[in-house]
Coordinates of C-alpha atoms and ligand atoms in Angstrom, one line a residue:
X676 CA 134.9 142.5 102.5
X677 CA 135.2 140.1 105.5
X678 CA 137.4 137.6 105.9
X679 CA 135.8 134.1 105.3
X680 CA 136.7 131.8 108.1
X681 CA 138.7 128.5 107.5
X682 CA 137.5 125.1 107.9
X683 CA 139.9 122.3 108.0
X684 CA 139.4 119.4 105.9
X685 CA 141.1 115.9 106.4
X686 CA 141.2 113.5 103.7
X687 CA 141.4 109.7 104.5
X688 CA 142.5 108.0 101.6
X689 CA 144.0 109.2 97.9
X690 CA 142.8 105.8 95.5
X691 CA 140.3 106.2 92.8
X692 CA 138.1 108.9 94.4
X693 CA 140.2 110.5 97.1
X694 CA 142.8 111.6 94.6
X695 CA 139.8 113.7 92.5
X696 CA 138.6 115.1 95.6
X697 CA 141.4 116.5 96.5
X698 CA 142.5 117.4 92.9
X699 CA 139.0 119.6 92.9
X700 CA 139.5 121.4 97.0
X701 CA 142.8 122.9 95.4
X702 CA 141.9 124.0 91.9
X703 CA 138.0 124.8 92.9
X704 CA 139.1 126.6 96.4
X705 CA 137.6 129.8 95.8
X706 CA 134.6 128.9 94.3
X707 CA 133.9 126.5 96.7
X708 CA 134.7 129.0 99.3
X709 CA 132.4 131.7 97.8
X710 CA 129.2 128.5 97.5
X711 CA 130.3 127.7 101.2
X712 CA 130.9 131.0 102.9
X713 CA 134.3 129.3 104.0
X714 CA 137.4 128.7 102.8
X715 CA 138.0 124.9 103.1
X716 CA 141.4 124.2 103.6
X717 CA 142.8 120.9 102.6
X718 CA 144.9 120.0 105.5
X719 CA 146.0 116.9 104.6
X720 CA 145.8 113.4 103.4
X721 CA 145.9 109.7 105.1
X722 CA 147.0 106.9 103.2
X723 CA 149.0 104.0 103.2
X724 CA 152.0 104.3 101.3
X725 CA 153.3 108.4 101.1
X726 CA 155.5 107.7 98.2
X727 CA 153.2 106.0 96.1
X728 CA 152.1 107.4 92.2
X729 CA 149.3 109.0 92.4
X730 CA 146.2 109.4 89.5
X731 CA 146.8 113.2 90.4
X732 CA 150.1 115.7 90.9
X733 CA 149.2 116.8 94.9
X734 CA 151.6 119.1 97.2
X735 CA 154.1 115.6 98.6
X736 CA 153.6 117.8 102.6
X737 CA 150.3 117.1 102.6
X738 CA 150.4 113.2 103.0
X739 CA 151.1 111.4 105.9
X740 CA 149.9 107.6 107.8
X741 CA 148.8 109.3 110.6
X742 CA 145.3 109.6 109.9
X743 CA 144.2 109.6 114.7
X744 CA 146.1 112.8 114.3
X745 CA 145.2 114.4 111.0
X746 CA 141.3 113.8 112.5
X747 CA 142.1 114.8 115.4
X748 CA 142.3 118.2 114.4
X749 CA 139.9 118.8 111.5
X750 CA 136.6 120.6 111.4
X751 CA 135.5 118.1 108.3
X752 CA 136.6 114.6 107.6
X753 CA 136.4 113.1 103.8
X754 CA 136.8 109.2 104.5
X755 CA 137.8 107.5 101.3
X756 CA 140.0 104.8 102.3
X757 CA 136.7 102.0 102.3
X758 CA 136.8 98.4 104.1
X759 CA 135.7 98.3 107.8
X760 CA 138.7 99.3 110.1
X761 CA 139.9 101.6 110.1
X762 CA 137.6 103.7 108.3
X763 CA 135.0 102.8 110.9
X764 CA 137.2 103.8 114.0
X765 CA 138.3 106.5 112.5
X766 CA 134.9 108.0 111.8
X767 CA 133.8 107.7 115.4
X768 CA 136.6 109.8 116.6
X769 CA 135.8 112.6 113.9
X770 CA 132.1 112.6 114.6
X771 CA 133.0 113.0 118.9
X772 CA 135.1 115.6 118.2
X773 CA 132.4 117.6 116.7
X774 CA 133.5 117.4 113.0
X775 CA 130.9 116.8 110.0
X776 CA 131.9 113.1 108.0
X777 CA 131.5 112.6 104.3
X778 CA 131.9 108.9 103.5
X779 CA 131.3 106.9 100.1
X780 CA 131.7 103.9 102.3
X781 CA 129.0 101.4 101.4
X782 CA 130.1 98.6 103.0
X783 CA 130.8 100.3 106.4
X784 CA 127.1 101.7 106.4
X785 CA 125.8 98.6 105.5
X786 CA 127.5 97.0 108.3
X787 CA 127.7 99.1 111.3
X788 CA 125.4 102.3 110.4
X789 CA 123.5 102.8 113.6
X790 CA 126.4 103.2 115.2
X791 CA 127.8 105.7 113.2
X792 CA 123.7 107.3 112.8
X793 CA 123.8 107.3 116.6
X794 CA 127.1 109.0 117.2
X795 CA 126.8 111.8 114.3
X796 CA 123.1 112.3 116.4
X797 CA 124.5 112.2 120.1
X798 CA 127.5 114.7 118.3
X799 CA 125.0 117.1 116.8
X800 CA 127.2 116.7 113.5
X801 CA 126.2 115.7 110.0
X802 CA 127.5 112.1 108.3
X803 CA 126.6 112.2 104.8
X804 CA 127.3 110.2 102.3
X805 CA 125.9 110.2 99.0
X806 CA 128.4 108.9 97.1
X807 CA 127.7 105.3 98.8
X808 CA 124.7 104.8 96.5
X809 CA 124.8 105.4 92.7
X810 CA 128.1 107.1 92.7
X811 CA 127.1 110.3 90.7
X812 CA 123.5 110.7 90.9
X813 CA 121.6 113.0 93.7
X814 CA 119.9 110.1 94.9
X815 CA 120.1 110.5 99.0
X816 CA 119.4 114.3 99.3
X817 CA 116.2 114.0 97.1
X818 CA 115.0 111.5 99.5
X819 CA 116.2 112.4 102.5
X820 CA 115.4 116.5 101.8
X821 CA 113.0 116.5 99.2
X822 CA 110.7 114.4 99.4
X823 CA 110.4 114.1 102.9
X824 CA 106.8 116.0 102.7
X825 CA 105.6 112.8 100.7
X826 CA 105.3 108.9 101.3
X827 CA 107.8 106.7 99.2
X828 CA 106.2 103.9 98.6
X829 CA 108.4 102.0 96.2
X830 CA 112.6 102.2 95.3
X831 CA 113.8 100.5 92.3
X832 CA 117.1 100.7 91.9
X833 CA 120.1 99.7 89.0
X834 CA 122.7 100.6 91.4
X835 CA 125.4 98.1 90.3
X836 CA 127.6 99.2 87.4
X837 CA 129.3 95.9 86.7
X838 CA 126.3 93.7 86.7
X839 CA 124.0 95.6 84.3
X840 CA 127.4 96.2 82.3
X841 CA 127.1 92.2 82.0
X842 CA 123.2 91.8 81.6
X843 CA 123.4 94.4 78.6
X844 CA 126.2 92.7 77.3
X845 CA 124.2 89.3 77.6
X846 CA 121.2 91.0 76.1
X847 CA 122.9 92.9 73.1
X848 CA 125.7 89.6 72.1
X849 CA 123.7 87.1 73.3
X850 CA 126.9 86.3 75.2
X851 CA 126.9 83.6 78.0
X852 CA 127.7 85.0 81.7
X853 CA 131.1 83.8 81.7
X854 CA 131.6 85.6 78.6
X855 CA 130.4 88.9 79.6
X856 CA 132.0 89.1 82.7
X857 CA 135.3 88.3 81.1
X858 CA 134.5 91.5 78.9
X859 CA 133.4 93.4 81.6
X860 CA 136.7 92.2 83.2
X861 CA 138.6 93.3 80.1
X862 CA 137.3 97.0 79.7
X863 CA 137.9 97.5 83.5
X864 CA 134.0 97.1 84.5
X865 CA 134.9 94.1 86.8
X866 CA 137.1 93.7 89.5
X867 CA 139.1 90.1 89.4
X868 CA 137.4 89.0 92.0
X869 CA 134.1 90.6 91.2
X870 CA 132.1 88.4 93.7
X871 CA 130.8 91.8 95.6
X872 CA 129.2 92.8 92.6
X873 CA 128.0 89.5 90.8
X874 CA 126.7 87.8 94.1
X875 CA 124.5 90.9 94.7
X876 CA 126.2 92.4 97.6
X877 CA 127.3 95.3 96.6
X878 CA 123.7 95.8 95.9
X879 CA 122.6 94.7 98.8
X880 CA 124.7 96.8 101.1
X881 CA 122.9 100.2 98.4
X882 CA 119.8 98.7 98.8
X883 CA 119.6 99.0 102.9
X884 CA 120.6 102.5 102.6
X885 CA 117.7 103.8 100.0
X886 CA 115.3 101.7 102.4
X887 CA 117.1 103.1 105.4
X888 CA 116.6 106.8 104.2
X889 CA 113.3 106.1 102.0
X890 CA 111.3 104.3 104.7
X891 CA 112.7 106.0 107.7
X892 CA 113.6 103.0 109.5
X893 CA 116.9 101.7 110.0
X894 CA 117.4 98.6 108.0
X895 CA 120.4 96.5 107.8
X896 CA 122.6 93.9 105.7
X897 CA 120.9 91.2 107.0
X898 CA 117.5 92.5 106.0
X899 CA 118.0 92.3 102.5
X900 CA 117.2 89.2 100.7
X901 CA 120.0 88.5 98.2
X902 CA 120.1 86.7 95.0
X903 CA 123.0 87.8 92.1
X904 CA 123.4 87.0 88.4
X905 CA 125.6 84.2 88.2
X906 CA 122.7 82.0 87.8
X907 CA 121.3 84.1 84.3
X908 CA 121.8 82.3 81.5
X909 CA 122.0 83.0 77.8
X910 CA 118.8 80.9 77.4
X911 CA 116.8 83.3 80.2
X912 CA 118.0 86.4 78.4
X913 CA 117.0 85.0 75.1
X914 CA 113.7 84.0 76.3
X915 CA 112.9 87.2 78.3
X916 CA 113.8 89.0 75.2
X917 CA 111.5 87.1 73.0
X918 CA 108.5 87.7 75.7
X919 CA 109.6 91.4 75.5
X920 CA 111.4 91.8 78.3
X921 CA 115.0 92.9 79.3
X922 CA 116.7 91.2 82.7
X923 CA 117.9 93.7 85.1
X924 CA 119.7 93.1 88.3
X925 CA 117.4 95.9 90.8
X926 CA 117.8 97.1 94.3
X927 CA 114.4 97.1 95.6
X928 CA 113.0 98.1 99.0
X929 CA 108.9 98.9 98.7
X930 CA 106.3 99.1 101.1
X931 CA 103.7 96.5 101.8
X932 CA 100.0 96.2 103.7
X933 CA 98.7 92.8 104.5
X934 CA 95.0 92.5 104.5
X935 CA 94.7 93.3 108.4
X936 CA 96.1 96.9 107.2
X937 CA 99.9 96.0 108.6
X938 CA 102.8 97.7 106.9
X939 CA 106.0 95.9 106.1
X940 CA 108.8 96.7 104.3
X941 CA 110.5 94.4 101.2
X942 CA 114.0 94.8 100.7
X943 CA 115.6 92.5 98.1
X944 CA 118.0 92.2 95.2
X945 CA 117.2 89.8 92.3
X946 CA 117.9 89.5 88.7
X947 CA 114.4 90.6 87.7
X948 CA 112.4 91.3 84.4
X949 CA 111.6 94.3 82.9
X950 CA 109.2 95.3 80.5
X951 CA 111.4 97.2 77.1
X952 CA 109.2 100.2 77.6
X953 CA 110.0 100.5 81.4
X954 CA 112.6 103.4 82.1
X955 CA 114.9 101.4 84.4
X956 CA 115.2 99.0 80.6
X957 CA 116.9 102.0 79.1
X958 CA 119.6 101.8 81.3
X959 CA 122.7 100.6 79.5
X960 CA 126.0 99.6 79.7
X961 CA 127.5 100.5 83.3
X962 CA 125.0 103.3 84.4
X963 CA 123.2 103.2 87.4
X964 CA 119.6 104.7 87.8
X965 CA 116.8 104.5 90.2
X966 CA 113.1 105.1 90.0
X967 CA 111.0 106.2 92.9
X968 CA 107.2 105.9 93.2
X969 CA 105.8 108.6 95.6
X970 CA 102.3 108.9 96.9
X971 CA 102.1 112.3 95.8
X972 CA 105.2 113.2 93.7
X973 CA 104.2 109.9 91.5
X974 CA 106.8 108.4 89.3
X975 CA 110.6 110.0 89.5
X976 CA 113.5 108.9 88.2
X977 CA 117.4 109.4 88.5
X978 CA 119.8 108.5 86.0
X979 CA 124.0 109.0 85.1
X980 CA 127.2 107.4 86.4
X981 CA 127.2 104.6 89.1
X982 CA 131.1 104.6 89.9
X983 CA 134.4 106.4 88.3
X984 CA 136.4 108.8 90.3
X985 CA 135.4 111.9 89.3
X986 CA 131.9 111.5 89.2
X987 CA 131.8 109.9 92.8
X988 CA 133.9 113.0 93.4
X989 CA 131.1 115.6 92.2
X990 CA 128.7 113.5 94.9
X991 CA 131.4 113.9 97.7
X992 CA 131.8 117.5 97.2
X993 CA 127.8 117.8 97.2
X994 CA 128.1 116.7 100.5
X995 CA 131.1 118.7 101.8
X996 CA 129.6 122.2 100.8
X997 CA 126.2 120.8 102.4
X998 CA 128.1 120.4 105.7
X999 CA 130.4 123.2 105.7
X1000 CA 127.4 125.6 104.8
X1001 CA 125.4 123.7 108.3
X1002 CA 128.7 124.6 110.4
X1003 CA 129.1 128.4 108.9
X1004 CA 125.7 128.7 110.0
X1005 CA 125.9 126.9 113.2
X1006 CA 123.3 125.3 115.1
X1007 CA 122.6 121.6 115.6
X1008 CA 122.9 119.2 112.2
X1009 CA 120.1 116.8 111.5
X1010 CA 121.6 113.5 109.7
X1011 CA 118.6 111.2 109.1
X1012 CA 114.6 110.6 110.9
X1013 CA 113.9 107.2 112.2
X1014 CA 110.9 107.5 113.3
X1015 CA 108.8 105.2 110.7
X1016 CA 109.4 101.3 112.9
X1017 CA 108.2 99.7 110.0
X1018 CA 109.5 96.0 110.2
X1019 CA 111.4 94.2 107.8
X1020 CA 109.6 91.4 105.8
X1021 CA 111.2 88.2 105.1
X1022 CA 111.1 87.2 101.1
X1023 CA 108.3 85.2 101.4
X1024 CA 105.9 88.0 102.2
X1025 CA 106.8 89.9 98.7
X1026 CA 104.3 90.1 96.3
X1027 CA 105.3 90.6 92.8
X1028 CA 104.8 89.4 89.2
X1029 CA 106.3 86.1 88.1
X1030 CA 107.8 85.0 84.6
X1031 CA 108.3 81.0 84.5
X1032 CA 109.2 78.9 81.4
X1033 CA 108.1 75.6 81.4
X1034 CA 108.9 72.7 78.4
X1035 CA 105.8 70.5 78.2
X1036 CA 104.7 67.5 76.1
X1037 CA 102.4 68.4 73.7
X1038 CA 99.2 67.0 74.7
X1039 CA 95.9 68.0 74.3
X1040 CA 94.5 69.4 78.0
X1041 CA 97.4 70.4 79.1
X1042 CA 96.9 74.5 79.0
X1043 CA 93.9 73.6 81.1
X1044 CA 95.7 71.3 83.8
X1045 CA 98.6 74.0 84.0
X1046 CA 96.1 76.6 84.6
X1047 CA 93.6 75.0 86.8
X1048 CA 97.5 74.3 89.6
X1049 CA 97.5 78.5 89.3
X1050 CA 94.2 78.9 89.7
X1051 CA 94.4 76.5 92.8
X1052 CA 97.3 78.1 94.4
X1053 CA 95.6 81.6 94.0
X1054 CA 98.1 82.8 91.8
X1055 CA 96.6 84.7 89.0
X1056 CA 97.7 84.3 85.1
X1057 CA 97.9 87.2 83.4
X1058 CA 99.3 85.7 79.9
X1059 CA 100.3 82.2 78.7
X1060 CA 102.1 82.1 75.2
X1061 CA 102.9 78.6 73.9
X1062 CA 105.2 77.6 71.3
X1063 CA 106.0 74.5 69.8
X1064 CA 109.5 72.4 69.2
X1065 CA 109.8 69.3 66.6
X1066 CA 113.0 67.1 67.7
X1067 CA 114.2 66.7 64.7
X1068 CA 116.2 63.1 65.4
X1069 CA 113.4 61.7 67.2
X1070 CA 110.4 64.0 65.5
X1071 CA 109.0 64.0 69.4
X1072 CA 107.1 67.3 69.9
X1073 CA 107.3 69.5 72.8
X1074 CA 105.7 72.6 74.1
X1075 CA 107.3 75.6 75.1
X1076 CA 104.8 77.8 77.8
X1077 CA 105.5 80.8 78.6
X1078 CA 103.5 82.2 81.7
X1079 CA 103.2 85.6 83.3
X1080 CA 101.7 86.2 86.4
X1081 CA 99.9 88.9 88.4
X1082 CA 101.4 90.0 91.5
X1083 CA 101.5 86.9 93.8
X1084 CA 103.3 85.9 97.0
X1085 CA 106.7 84.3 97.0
X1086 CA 105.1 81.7 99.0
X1087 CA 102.0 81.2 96.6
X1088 CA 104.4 81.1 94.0
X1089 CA 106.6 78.6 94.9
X1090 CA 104.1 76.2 96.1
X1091 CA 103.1 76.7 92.2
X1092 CA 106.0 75.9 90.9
X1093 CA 106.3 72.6 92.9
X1094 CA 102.9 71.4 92.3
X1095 CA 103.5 72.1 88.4
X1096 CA 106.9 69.6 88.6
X1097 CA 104.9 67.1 89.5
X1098 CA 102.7 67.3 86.6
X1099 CA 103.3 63.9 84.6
X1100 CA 103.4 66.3 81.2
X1101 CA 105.9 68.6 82.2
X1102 CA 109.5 67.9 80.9
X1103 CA 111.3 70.9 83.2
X1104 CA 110.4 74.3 84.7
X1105 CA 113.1 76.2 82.6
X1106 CA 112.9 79.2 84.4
X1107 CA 111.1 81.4 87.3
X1108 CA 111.8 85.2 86.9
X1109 CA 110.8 87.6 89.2
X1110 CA 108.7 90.7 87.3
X1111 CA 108.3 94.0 87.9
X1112 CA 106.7 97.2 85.8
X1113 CA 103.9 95.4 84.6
Ligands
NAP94 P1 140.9 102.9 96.4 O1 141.2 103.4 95.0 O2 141.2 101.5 96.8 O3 141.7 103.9 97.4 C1 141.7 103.7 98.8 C2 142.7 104.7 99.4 O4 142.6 104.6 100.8 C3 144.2 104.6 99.0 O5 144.7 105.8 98.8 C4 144.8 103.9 100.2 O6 146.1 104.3 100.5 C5 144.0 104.4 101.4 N1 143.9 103.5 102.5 C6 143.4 102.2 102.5 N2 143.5 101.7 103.7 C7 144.2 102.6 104.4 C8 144.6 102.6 105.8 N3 144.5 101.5 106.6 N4 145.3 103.7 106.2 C9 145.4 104.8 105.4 N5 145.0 104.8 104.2 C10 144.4 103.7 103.7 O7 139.4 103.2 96.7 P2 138.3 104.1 95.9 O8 137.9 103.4 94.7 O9 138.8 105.5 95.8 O10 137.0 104.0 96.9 C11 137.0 104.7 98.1 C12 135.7 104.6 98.8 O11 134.7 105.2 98.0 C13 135.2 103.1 99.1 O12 134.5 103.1 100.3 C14 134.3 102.8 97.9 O13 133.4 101.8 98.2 C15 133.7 104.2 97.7 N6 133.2 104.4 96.3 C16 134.0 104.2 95.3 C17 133.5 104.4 94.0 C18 134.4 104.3 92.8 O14 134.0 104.5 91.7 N7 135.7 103.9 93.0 C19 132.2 104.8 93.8 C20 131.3 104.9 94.9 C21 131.8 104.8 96.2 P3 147.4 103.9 99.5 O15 147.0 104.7 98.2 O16 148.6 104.4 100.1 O17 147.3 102.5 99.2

């Protein structure tokens, strides 16, 4: 039998996922070897602190701080560390000397992807990083590879643990946000300072790359429109629940054509409704999922564990027996195609469906006044449900309206919405939900 050559692999960072990557290179070696047609050789690990207890017993030798060196010489580079620098400096150097990167480093590709895109391109090496997006799940290579004979037309996306950890909760207790998050916080679902995941930007950052890689275009942070779950309340969940809905927060990038036939790309994150029969509903507790609409593959959908060590692991494997297997086989490597220059819309060009609650007086004529504002702004109703309230100290009566629309433009929308507070019989809008699924 011949030998199988050796490929070195240097590991930046040993936290949460770096320690199960390296656990699985030493006790899977030679069956990784025999799916790679190489032995990958771990040849050792960057960190901070050498001495420090880690999740997993490794060989002590093998860690060191000096991560320009231990790149230096490596044919494949795992970068696990996160945060900008020096993750993002060290990448560089690994992808001009020639070696293949794996990176779960959302944040950095959110930031500063083209340059990294453009060196792994003018290097002839592959950058992969599936483990950036939906920790576990194959969502990047089925997009990227698979269906890259079809058209994506449309990404929706639960790609934050945390925040549907805190919706469910929300949905299942009836709990207010504070309150979930504080159990989320308690079970370990929640960072203390969980701003990255309940402002939406951890989302955000996910949500570039699928419309990065779905669209073929590059798209950055700053073309995502970004709206969190802090502002959900008890009384939204309550209310979406009675209309049959569940609130999720999605990752959504789809493509648009204006009536003069131009395309346009939507990429946003909002707490948004969901029909109960919708798949993306089903999605409990911390998972993660995301649903794809394809011209000709249709509807698809991916579903299993967002975040976790060893599951983010599995993904960051994936990709280091993808690019070992490119450099046993030589030739040059093909990261991503950007060849779709479709431009990024701002949020007032999204269409979509609209849920708003408004508390009327109860008056006859006032269905038809409400109605004829829609009708006038162009936004279409789809259903109207009305229920009424007695105060019971002052026996006042109020109506409760509860309006879904068809797909309309932000723009069209909110025009609505500000022409109906002005309405002399409307008490408050109590809330405007963005829909999608119906
Ligand atoms: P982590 O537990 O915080 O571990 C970070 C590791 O990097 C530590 O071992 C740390 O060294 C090392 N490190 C940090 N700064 C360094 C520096 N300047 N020089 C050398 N070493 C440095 O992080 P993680 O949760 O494993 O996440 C790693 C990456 O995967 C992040 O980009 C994250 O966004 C991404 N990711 C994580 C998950 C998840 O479930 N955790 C899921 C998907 C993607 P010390 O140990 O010595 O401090």
């Amino acid at each position: 039998m011949t030998e199988l050559r050796t490929l070195k692999v240097a590991l930046l960072g040993c936290g949460n996922v770096g320690a199960q990557v390296a656990r699985i290179l030493l006790e899977d070696a030679d069956t990784l070897a025999a799916r790679t047609g190489a032995r990958l050789q771990l040849s050792g690990i960057a960190v901070r602190n050498v001495n420090a207890k880690r999740d997993v017993e490794l060989p002590q030798e093998l860690f060191t701080t000096d991560a320009e060196t231990l790149v230096k010489d490596a044919d494949l580079v795992i970068e696990l560390m996160g945060g900008i620098e020096p993750a993002r400096t060290l990448i560089l150097s690994a992808l001009s000397n020639g070696a293949c990167v794996v990176t779960g480093n959302k944040a950095l590709l959110a930031q500063d992807g083209p340059t990294l895109y453009e060196e792994a391109d003018k290097a002839g090496v592959q950058l992969s990083y599936e483990a950036a997006v939906a920790g576990a799940i194959p969502i990047l290579r089925p997009i990227r590879d698979s269906l890259s004979g079809d058209r994506i037309t449309r990404v929706l996306g639960i790609v934050n643990g945390t925040t549907n950890f805190i919706l469910d909760q929300m949905d299942t207790t009836g709990a207010q946000f504070a309150d979930a998050l504080a159990e989320a916080q308690r079970l370990g679902y929640a960072e203390a300072d969980p701003t990255a995941d309940v402002e939406g930007h951890d989302a955000a950052a996910k949500a570039a790359i699928l419309a990065t890689l779905s669209f073929h275009t590059r798209f950055a942070l700053e073309n995502v429109h970004c709206e969190g779950i802090t502002s959900v309340t008890a009384a939204d969940i309550a209310a979406a629940k009675d209309a049959g809905f569940v609130i999720k927060l999605l990752a959504i990038a789809e493509k648009l054509v204006d009536s003069d036939g131009g395309e346009g790309v939507s990429v946003r994150v909002h707490p948004t409704l969901l029909p109960r029969e919708h798949p993306l509903a089903a999605v409990r507790g911390a998972f993660n999922a995301v649903f794809i609409e394809a011209e000709n593959a249709g509807e698809l959908m991916f579903y299993g564990q967002g975040a976790g060590g060893t599951p983010t692991a599995s993904a960051v494997l994936g990709d280091l027996v993808s690019a070992a297997r490119r450099v046993v086989l030589g030739g040059p490597q093909r990261t991503e195609t950007t060849t779709g220059h479709i431009p990024a819309l701002p949020i007032e060009a999204a269409t979509t469906s609209y849920y708003i609650g408004l508390d009327v007086a109860d008056q006859p004529g006032v269905l038809a006044r409400i109605a004829q504002l829609f009708a006038e702004h162009g936004v279409s109703i789809e259903t109207m449900r009305q229920t009424i309230h007695t105060d019971a100290g002052s026996n006042r009566e109020s109506a409760e309206l509860r309006i879904v629309t068809h797909r309309a433009s932000e723009a069209a929308l909110a025009a609505t919405v500000e022409a109906v507070k002005g309405l002399d019989v409307i008490n408050s809008v109590t809330s405007v939900l963005r829909v999608e699924g119906v």
